[in-house]
Coordinates of C-alpha atoms in Angstrom, one line a residue:
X990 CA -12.4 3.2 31.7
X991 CA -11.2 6.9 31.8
X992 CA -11.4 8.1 35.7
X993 CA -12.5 12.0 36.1
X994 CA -9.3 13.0 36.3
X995 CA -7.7 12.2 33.1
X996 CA -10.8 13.4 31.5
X997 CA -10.3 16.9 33.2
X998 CA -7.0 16.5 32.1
X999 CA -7.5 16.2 28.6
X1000 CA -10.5 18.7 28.3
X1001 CA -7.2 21.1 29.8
X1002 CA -4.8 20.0 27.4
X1003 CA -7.4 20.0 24.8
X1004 CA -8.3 23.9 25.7
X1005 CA -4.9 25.6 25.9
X1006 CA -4.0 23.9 22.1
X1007 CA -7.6 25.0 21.0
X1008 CA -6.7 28.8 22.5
X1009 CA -2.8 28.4 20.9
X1010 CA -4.4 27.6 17.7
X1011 CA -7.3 30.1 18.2
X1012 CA -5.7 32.8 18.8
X1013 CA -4.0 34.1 15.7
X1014 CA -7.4 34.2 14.1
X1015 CA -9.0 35.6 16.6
X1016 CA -6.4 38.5 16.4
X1017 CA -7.1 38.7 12.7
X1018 CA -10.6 39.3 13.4
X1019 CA -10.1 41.7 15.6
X1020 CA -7.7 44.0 13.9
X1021 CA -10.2 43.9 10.8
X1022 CA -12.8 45.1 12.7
X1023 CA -10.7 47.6 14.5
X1024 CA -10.3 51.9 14.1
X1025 CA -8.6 52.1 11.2
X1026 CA -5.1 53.5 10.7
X1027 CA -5.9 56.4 8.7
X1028 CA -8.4 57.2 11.4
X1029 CA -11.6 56.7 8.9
X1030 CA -14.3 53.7 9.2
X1031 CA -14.3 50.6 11.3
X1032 CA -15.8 47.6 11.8
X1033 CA -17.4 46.5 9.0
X1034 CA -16.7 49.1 6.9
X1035 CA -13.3 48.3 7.2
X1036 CA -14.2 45.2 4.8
X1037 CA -15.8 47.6 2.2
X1038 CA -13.1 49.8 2.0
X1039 CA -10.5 46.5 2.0
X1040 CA -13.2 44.4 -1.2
X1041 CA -13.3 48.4 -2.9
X1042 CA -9.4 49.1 -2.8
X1043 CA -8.0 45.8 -2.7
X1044 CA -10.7 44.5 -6.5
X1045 CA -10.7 41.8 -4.3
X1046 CA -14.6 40.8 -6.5
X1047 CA -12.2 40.0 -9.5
X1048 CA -9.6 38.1 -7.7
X1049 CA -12.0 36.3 -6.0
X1050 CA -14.0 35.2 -9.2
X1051 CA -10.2 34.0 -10.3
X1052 CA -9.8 32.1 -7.6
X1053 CA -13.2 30.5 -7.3
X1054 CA -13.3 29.6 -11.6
X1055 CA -9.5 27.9 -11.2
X1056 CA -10.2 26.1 -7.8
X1057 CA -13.4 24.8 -9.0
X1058 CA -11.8 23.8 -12.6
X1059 CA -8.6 22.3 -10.5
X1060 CA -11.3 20.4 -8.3
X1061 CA -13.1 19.0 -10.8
X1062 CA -10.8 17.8 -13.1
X1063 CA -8.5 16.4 -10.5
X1064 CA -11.1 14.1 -8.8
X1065 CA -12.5 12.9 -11.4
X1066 CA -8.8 12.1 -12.6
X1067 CA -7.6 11.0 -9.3
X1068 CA -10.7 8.4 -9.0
X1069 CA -9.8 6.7 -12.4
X1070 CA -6.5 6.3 -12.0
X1071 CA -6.5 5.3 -8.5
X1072 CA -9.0 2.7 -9.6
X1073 CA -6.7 1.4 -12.8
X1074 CA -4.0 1.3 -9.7
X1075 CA -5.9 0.1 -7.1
X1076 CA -8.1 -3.0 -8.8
X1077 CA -6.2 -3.6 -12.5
X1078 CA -3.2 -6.0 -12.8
X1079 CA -1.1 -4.3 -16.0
X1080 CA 2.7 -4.4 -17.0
X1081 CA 4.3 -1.7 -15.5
X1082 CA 1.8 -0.8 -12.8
X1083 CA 4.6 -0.4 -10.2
X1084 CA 6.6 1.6 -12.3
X1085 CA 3.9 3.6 -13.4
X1086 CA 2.5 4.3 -10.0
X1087 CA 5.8 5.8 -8.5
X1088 CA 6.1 7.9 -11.6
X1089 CA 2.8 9.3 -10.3
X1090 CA 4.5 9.8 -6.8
X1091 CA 7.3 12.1 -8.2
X1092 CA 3.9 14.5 -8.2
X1093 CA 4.2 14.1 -4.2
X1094 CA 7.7 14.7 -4.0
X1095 CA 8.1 17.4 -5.7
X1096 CA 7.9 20.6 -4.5
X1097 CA 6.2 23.3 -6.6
X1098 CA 9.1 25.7 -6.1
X1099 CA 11.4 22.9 -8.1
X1100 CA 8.9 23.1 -11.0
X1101 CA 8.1 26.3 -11.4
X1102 CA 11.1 28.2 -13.2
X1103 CA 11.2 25.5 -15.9
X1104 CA 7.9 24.6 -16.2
X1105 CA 7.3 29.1 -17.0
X1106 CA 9.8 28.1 -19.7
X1107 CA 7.9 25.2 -21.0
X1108 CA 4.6 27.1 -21.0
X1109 CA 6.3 30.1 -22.8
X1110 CA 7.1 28.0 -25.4
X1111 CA 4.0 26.9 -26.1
X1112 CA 2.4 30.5 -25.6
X1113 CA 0.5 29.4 -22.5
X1114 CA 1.8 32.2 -20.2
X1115 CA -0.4 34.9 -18.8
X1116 CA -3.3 32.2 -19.4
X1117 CA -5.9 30.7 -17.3
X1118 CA -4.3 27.2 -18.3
X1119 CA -0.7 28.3 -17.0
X1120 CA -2.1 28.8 -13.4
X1121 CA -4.9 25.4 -13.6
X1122 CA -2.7 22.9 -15.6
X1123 CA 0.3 22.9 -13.0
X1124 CA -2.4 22.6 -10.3
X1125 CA -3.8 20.2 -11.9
X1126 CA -1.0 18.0 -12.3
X1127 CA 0.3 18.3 -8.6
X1128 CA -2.9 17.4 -7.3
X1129 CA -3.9 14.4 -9.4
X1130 CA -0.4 12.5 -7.8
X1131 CA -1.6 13.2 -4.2
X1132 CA -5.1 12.2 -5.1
X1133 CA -4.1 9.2 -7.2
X1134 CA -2.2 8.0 -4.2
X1135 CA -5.5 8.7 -2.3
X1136 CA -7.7 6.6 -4.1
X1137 CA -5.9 4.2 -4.6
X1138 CA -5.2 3.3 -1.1
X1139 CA -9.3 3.4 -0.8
X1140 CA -10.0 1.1 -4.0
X1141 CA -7.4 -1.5 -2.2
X1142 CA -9.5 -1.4 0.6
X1143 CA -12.7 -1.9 -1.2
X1144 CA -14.8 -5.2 -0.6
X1145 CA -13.7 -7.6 -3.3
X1146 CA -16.9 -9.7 -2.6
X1147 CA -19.0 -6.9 -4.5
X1148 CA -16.3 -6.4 -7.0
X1149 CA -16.9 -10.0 -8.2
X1150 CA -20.3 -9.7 -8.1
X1151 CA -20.6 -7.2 -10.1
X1152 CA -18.5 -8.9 -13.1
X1153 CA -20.3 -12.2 -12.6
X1154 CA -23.4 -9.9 -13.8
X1155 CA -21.3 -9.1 -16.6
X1156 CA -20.9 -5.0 -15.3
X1157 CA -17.9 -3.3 -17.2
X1158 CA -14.8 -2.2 -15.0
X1159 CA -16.4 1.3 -16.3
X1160 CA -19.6 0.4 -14.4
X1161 CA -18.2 -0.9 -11.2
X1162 CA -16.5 1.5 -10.8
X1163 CA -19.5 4.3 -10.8
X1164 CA -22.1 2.0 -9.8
X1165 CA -20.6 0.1 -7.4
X1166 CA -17.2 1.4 -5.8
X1167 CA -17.9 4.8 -5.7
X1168 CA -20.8 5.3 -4.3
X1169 CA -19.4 4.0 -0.8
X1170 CA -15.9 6.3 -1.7
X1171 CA -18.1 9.0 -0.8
X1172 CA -16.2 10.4 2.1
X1173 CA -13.0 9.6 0.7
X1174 CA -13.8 11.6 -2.2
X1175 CA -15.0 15.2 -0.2
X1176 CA -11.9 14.9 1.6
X1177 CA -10.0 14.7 -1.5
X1178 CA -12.1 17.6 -2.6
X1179 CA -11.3 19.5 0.0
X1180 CA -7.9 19.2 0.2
X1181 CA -7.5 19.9 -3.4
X1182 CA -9.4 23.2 -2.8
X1183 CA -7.8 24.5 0.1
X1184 CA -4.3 23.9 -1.4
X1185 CA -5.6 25.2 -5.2
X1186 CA -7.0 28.6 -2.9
X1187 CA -4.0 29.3 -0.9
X1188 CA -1.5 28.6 -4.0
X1189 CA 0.9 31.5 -4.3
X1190 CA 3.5 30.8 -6.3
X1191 CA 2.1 29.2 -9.8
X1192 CA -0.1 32.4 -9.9
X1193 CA 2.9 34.3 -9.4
X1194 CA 5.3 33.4 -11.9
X1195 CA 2.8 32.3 -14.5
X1196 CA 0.8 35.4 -15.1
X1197 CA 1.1 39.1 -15.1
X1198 CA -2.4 40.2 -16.0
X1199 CA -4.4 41.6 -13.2
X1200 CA -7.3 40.2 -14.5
X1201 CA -5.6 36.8 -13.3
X1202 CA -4.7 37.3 -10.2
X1203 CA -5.8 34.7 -7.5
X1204 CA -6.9 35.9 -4.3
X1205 CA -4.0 34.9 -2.3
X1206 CA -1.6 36.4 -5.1
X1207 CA -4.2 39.9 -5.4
X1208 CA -3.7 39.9 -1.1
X1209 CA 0.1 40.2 -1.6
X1210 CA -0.2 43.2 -4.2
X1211 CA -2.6 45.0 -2.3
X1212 CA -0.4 45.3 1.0
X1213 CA 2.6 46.1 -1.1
X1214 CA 0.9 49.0 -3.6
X1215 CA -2.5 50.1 -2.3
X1216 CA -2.1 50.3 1.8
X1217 CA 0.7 50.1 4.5
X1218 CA -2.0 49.7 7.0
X1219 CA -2.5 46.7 9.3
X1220 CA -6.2 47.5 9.5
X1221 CA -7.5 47.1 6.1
X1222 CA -4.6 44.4 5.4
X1223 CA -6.4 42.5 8.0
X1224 CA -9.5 42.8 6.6
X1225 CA -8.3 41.7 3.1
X1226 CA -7.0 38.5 4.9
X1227 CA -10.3 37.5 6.5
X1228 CA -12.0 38.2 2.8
X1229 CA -9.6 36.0 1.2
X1230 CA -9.8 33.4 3.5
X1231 CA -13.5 33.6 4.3
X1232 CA -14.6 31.0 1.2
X1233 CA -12.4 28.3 2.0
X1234 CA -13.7 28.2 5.6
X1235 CA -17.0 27.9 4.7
X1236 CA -16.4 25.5 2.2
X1237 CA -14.7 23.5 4.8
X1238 CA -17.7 23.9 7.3
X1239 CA -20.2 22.5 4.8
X1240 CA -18.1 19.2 4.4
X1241 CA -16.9 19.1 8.0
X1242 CA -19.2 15.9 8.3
X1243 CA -18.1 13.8 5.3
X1244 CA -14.1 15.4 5.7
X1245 CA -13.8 14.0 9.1
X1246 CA -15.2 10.7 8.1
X1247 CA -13.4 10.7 5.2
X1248 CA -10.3 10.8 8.0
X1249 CA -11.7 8.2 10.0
X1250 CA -12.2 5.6 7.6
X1251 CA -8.3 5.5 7.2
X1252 CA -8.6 6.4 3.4
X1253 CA -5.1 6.4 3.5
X1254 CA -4.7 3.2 4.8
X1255 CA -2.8 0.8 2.7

């Protein structure tokens, strides 16, 4: 049993990382809402000014239509293939699943110059598939990887159940494994957004058309052309980041116990 004193103890330990980690966002916050530099609005006009300056409406739309098309694709992906992985015996399922792993490994930034090139070729560029397919294919290793380590963990008893009632591998899967991955799968999805929304450098060296800019990539062009200012930079920053935190608060619940049911766990 905990005594009083290590609980006090970790309630103060617990505090000071909660104010370290705190803290820059808290800043953020408050320079947003702050006088401006130019010495014009503040508060929350300081946000109108940023979303009217900054077309922040049309990188956002960007950034919502590839993260959701990333998203979807990639689960839905990543479930079927960590379920061929994770419940199939096939030849070359070993050497197939660490081909999938060179995904992980990978950095984007070791892609990216030749995979422009490859995408040039095929006169993808400057497209809404140069910025999603990349994504798509970094994601679906990690998530493949994810679901797999779930389906191995999966109760065999009700696998065999299932086929004794003469249920397809097609049908146990989506009537009968998934419905329990549930909290494996939102944290999969969540992941996958947050990294699809905060992706920089795909958006950068595939496209050139404003109309394509992401969010993260339209926050980089509007400190460097349309202000020098920290005030309305700041701003920008908490609109840009805004969705991805509420979409993380609405799946808090299933993310953490996602976490907690060791989804990883081989």
């Amino acid at each position: 049993m905990i005594s009083r004193g290590e609980r006090v103890a970790n309630y103060v330990i617990l505090s000071v990382f909660a104010a370290f980690a705190l803290y820059p966002i808290v800043a953020i916050l408050a320079a947003a809402l702050g006088p401006a530099d130019s010495g014009g609005t503040a508060g929350l006009g300081n946000f109108a000014a940023a979303w009217e300056i900054g077309r922040f409406g049309t990188y956002l739309r960007t950034s919502l239509a590839v993260s959701v098309f990333v998203v979807v694709v990639s689960v839905i992906l990543s479930i079927m293939s960590g379920y061929a992985f994770g419940t199939m015996r096939f030849r070359g399922r070993s050497v197939l699943f660490y081909l999938f792993m060179l995904g992980i490994m990978m950095p984007s930034e070791a892609v990216a110059v030749p995979l422009f090139f490859d995408l040039r070729a095929l006169g993808l560029t400057d497209t809404f598939w140069a910025i999603t397919l990349p994504q798509v294919a970094l994601s679906v290793a990690f998530g493949t990887f994810w679901m797999r380590a779930y389906f191995l963990t999966a109760n065999r008893a009700i696998v065999e159940a299932a086929r004794i009632d003469g249920a397809s591998s097609w049908r146990v899967l989506w009537q009968v494994l998934l419905p329990p991955a549930r909290p494996a799968v939102v944290t999969l999805t969540v992941l996958v957004f947050m990294w699809t929304w905060n992706e920089f450098l795909i958006p950068l060296v595939m496209v050139t058309s404003e109309s394509l800019r992401t969010a993260p990539l339209g926050l980089a062009f509007f400190q460097g052309q349309y202000t020098s200012g920290f005030t309305l930079l700041a701003a920008g920053s908490v609109i840009v980041a805004t969705p991805v935190v509420l979409f993380y608060l609405f799946l808090q619940r299933h993310f953490v116990r996602g976490l907690l049911q060791g989804a990883v766990r081989e």
